[in-house]
Short mmCIF file of C-alpha atoms in Angstrom, two decimals:
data_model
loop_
_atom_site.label_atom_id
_atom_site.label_comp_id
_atom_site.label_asym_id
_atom_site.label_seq_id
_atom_site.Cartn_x
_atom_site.Cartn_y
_atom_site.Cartn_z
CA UNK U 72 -6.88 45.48 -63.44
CA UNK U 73 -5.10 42.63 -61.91
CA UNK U 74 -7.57 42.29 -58.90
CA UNK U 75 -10.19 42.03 -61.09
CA UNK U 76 -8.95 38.64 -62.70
CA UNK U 77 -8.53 37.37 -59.25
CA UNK U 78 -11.70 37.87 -58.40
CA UNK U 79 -13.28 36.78 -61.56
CA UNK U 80 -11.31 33.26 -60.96
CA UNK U 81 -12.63 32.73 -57.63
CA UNK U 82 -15.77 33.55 -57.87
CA UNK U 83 -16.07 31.33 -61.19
CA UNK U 84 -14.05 28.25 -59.48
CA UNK U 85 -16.60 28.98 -56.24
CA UNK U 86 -19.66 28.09 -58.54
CA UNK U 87 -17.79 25.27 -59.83
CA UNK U 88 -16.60 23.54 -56.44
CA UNK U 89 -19.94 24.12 -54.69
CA UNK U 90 -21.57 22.18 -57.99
CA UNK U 91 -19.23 19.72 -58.06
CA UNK U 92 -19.54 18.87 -53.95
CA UNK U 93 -23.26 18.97 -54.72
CA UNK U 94 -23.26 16.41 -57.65
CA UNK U 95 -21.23 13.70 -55.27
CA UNK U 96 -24.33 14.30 -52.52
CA UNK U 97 -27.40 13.44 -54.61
CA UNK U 98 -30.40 16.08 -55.19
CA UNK U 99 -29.34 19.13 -53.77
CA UNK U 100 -28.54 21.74 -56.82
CA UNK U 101 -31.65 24.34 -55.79
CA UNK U 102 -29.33 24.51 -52.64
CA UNK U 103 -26.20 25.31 -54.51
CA UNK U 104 -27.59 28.78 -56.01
CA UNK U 105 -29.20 29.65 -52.48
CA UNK U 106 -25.54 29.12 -50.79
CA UNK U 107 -24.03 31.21 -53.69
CA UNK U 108 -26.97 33.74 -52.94
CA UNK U 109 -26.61 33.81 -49.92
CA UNK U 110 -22.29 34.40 -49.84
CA UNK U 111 -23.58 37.59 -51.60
CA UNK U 112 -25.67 38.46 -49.49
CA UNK U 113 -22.57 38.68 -46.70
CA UNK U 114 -20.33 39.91 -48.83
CA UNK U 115 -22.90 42.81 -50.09
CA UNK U 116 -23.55 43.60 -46.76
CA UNK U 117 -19.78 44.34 -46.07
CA UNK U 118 -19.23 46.15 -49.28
CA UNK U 119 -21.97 48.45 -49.05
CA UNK U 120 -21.39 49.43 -45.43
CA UNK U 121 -17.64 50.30 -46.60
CA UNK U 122 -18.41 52.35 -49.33
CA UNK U 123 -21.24 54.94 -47.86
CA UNK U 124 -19.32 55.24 -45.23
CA UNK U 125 -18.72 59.37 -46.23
CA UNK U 126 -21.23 59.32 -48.83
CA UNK U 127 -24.47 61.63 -47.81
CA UNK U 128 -28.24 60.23 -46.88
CA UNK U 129 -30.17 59.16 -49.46
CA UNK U 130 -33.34 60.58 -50.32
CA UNK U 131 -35.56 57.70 -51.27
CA UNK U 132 -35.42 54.60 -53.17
CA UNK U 133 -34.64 55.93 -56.60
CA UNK U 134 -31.78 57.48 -55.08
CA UNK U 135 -30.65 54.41 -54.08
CA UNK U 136 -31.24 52.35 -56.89
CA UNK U 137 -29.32 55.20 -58.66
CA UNK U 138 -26.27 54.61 -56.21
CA UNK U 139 -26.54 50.85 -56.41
CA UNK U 140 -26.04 51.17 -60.82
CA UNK U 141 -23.61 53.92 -60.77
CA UNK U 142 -20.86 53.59 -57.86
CA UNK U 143 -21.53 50.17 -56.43
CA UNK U 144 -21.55 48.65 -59.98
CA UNK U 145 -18.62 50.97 -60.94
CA UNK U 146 -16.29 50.06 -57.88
CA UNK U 147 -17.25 46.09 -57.97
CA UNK U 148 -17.88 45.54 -62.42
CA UNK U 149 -15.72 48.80 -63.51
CA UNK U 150 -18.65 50.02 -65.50
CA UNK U 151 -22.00 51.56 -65.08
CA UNK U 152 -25.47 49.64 -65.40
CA UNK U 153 -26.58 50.39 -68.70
CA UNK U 154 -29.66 50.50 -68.23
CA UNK U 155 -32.43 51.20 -65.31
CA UNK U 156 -36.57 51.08 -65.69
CA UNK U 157 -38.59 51.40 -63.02
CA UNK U 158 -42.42 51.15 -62.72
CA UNK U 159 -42.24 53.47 -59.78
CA UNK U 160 -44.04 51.05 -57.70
CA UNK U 161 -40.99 49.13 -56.39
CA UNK U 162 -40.23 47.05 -59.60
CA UNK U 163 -36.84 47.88 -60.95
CA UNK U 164 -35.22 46.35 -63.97
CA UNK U 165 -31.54 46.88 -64.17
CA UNK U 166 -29.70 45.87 -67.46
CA UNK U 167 -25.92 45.64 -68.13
CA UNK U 168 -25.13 44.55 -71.78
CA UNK U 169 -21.63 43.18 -71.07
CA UNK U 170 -21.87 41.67 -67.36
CA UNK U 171 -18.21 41.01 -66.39
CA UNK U 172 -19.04 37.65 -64.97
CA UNK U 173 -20.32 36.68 -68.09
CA UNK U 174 -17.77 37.92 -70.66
CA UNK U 175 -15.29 35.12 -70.16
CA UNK U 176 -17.77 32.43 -71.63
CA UNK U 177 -19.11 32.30 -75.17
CA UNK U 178 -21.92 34.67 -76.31
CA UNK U 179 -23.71 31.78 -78.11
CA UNK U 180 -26.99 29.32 -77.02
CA UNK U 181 -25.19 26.59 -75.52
CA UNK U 182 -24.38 28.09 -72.06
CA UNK U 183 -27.00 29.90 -71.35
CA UNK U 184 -28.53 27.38 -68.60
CA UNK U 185 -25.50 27.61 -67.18
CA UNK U 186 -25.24 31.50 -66.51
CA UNK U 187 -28.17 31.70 -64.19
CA UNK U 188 -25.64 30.07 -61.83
CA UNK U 189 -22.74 32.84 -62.27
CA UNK U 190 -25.75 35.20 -61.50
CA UNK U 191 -26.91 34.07 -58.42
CA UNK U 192 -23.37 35.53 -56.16
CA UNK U 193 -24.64 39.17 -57.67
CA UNK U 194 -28.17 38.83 -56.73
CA UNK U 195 -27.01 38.19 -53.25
CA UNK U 196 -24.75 40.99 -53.73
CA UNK U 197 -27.19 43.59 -54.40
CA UNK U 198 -29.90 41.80 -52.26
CA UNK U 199 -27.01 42.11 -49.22
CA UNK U 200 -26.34 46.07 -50.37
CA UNK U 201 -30.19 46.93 -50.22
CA UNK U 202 -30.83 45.00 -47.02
CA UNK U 203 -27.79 47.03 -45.00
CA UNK U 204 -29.37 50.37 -46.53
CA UNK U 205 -32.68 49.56 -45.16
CA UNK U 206 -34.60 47.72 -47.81
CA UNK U 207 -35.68 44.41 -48.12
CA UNK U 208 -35.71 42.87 -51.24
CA UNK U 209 -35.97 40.41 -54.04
CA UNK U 210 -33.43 39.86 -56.61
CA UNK U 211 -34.16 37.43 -59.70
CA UNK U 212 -31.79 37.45 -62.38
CA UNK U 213 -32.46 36.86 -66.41
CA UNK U 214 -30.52 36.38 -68.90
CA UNK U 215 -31.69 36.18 -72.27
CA UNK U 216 -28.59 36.51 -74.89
CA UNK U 217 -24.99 36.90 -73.37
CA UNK U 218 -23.28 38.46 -72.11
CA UNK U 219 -26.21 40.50 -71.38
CA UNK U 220 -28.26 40.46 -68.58
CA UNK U 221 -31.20 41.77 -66.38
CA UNK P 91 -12.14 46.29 -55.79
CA UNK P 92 -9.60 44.44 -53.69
CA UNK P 93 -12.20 44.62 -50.52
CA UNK P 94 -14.77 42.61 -53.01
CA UNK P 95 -11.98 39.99 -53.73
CA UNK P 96 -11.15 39.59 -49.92
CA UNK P 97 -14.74 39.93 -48.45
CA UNK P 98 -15.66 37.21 -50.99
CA UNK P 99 -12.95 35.14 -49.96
CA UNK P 100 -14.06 35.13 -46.58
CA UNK P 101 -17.63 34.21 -47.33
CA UNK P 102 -16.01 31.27 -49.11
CA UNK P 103 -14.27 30.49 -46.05
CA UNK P 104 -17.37 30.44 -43.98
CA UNK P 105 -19.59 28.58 -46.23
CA UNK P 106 -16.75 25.91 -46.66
CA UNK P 107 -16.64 26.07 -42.48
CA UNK P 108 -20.37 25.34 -42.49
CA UNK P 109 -20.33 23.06 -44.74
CA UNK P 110 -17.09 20.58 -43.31
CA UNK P 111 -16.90 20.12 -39.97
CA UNK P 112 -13.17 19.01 -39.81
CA UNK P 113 -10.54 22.01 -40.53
CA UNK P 114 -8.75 19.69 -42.69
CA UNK P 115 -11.14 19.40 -45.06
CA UNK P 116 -12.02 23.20 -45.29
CA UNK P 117 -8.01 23.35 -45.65
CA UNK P 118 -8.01 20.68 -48.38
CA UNK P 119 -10.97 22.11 -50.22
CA UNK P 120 -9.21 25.86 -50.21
CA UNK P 121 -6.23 24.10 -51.36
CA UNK P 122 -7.54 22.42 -54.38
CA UNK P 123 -9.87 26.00 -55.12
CA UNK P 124 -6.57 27.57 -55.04
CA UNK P 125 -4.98 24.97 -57.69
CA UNK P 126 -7.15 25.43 -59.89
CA UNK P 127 -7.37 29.42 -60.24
CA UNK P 128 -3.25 28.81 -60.07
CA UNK P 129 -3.57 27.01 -63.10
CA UNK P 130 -5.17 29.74 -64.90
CA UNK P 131 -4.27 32.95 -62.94
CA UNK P 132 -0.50 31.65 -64.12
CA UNK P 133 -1.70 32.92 -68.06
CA UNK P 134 -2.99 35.79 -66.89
CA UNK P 135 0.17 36.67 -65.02
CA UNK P 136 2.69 35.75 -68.13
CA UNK P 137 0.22 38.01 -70.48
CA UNK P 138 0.43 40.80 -67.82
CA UNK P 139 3.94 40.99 -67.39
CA UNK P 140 5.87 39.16 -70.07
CA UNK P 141 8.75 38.44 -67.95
CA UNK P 142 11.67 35.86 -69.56
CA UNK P 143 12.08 32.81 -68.61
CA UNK P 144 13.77 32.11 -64.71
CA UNK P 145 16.80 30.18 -64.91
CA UNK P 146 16.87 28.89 -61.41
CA UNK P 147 14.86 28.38 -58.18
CA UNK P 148 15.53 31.54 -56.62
CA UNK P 149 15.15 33.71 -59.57
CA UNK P 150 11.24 31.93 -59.57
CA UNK P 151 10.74 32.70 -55.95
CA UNK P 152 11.88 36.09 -56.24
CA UNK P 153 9.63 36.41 -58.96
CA UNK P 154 6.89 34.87 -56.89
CA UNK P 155 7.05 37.36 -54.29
CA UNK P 156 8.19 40.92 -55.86
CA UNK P 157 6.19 40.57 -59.38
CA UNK P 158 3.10 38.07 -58.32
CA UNK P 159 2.01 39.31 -54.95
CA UNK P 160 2.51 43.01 -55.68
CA UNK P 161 0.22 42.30 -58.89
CA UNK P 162 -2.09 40.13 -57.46
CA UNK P 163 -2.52 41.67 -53.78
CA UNK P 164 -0.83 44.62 -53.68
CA UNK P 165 2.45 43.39 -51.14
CA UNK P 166 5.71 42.59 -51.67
CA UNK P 167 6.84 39.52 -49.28
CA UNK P 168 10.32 38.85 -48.65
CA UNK P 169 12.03 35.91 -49.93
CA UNK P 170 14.78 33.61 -48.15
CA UNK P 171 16.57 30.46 -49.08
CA UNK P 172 16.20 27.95 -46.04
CA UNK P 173 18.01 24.92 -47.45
CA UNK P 174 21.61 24.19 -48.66
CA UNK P 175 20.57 22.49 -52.13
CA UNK P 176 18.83 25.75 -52.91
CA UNK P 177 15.35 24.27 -53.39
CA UNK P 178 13.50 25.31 -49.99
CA UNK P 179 12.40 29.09 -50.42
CA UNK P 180 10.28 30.79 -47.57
CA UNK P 181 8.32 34.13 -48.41
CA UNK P 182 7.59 36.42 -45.24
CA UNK P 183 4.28 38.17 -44.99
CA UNK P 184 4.30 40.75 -42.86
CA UNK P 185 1.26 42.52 -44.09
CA UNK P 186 -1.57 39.94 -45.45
CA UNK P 187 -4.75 41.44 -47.43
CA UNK P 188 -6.61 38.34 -47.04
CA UNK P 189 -6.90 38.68 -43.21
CA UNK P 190 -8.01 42.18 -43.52
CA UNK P 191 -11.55 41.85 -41.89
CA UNK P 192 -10.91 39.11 -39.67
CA UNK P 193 -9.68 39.31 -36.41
CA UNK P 194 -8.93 35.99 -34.83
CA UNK P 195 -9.86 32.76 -35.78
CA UNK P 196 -12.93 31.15 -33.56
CA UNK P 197 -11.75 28.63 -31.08
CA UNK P 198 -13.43 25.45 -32.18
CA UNK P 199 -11.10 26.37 -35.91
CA UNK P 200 -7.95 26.03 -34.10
CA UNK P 201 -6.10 24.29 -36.95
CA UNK P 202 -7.87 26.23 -40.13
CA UNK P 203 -5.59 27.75 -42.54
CA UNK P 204 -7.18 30.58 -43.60
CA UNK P 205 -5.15 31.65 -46.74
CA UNK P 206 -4.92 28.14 -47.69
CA UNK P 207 -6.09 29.53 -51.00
CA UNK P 208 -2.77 31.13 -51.42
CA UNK P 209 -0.75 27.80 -51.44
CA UNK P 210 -3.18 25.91 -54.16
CA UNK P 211 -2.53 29.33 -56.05
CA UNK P 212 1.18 29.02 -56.07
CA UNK P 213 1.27 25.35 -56.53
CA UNK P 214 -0.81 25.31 -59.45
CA UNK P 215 0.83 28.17 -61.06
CA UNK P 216 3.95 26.49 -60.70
CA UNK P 217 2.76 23.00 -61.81
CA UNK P 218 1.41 24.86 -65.26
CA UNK P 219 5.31 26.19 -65.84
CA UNK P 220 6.46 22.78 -65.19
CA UNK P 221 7.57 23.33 -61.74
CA UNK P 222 6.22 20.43 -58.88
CA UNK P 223 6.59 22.29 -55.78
CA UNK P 224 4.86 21.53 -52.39
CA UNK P 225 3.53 24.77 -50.97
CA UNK P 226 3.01 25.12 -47.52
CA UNK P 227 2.16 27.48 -44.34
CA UNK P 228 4.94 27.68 -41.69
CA UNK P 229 3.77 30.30 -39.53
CA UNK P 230 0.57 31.69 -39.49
CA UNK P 231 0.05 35.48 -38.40
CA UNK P 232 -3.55 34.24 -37.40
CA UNK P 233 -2.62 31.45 -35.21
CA UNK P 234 -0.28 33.66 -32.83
CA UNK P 235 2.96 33.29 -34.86
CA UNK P 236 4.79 36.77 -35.54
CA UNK P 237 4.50 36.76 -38.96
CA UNK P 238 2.86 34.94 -42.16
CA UNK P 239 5.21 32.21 -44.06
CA UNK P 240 4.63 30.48 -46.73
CA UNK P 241 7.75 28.02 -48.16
CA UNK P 242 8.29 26.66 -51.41
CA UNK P 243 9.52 23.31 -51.79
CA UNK P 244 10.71 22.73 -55.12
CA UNK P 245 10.68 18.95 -55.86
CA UNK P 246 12.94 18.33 -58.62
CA UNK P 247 16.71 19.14 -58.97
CA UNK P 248 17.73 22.15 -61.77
CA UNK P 249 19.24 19.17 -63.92
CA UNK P 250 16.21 17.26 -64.02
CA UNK P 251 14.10 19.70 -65.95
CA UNK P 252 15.74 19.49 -68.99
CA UNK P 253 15.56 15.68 -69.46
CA UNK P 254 11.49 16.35 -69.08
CA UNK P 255 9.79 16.04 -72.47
CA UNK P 256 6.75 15.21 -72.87
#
């Protein structure tokens, strides 16, 4: 809906003013992704906390990780992760074939350095969700054709 | 979904805080964020609602505030004329869903205007259906004034427009 291309346009000119700042200070574009990260991180925090607020205990990490692709991903992308593997020992791959922040640029070679950047806000996203529902975590992102990615 | 757009919006406003230590630049920096999503949100709006074309200033503030803000953030602020030549428009907040989650603004950010977004938003918009307008923030809900207000200066007189071709 309507809210969504709000949010869609701020979070894509966010990634572009924080790049642009850091090009006019020299050297500092590992920092940009780890401020985008890390604006996740707050804003994952909040979002989680708001939306298992009624929502029962869950029973262990699968449970969670099932949460985190089906309502989290559903209230903040409008669709369901596509895709979840697990090696059971704490390694979780979660793939969605048409990420919404990716959509809106063109599915062939020529950006794909660039979405690594768009990525980094959602891996501070989930990394905030997991962290307010007790786990610590690590959240790499990988995108290999788009607007696909893992 | 709207609680993602605001709580994002406030991280933005806290990493820009961190970042500049002067409010005016934080203010300046929302500002020119908000231009530039106003230059683009202004397609999505004309694709979402296919309204005609306004025929004068008061018709565009209107539309502003009853069409734009109810689509965008879900309230409908009310619109008033403040200036004889019919170019001044103020809209009146009284409920603001960017201020949702915060409470007060911190002492030492005294002058920060939170929802500075807003105005690079409208100003942009604007500026993309040939429109210069200056877009400001006349009372600020946050800063101990009773309400939110935004005005609209429109810069250039109705007759104007239609010698513009470019």
């Amino acid at each position: 809906m309507a809210d969504e291309a709000l949010f869609l346009l701020l979070h894509s000119e966010m990634v572009a003013g924080l790049y642009r700042a850091a090009e006019q200070s020299e050297g500092e574009n590992g920092r940009c992704t780890t401020k985008l990260e890390s604006m996740g991180f707050r804003v994952g925090q909040g979002l989680i906390e708001r939306f298992t607020k009624d929502t029962a205990r869950f029973k262990d990490e699968l449970d969670i990780m099932k949460f985190i692709c089906k309502d989290f991903w559903t209230t903040v992308f409008k669709k369901q992760i596509d895709n979840l593997r697990t090696n059971h020992q704490g390694i979780y791959v979660l793939q969605d074939n048409k990420f919404r922040l990716l959509t809106q640029m063109s599915a062939g070679k020529q950006y794909l350095e660039h979405a690594p950047k768009y990525l980094a806000f959602t891996c501070g996203l989930i990394r905030g969700g997991l962290s307010n529902l007790g786990i610590k975590s690590i959240v790499t992102a990988e995108v290999s054709s788009m607007p696909a990615c893992k | 979904s709207r609680e993602l757009f605001v709580l994002t919006y406030g991280a933005l406003v806290a990493q820009l805080c961190k970042e500049y230590e002067k409010d005016e630049d934080v203010n300046a920096c929302l500002d020119r964020m908000g231009y530039s999503i106003g230059t683009r949100l202004i397609d999505d709006f004309l694709a979402r609602s296919a309204v005609k074309k306004c025929r004068s200033y008061s018709e565009t503030a209107d539309m502003i505030a009853q069409v734009a803000f109810k689509m965008y953030l879900g309230i409908t602020p009310s619109v008033s004329c403040s200036s004889a030549t019919g170019n001044e428009f103020s809209l009146i907040l009284d409920k603001n869903p960017l201020v949702d989650f915060v409470e007060e603004l911190p002492a030492e950010r005294a002058s920060l205007s939170y929802c500075n977004l807003l105005c690079g938003v409208i100003r942009g918009a604007l500026e993309m259906v040939h429109l210069a307008a200056e877009v400001t923030f006349l009372q600020d809900r946050l800063k101990g004034d009773a309400v939110t207000e935004i005005g609209i200066t429109f810069l250039r007189k109705p007759e104007d427009r239609k010698h513009r071709r470019n």
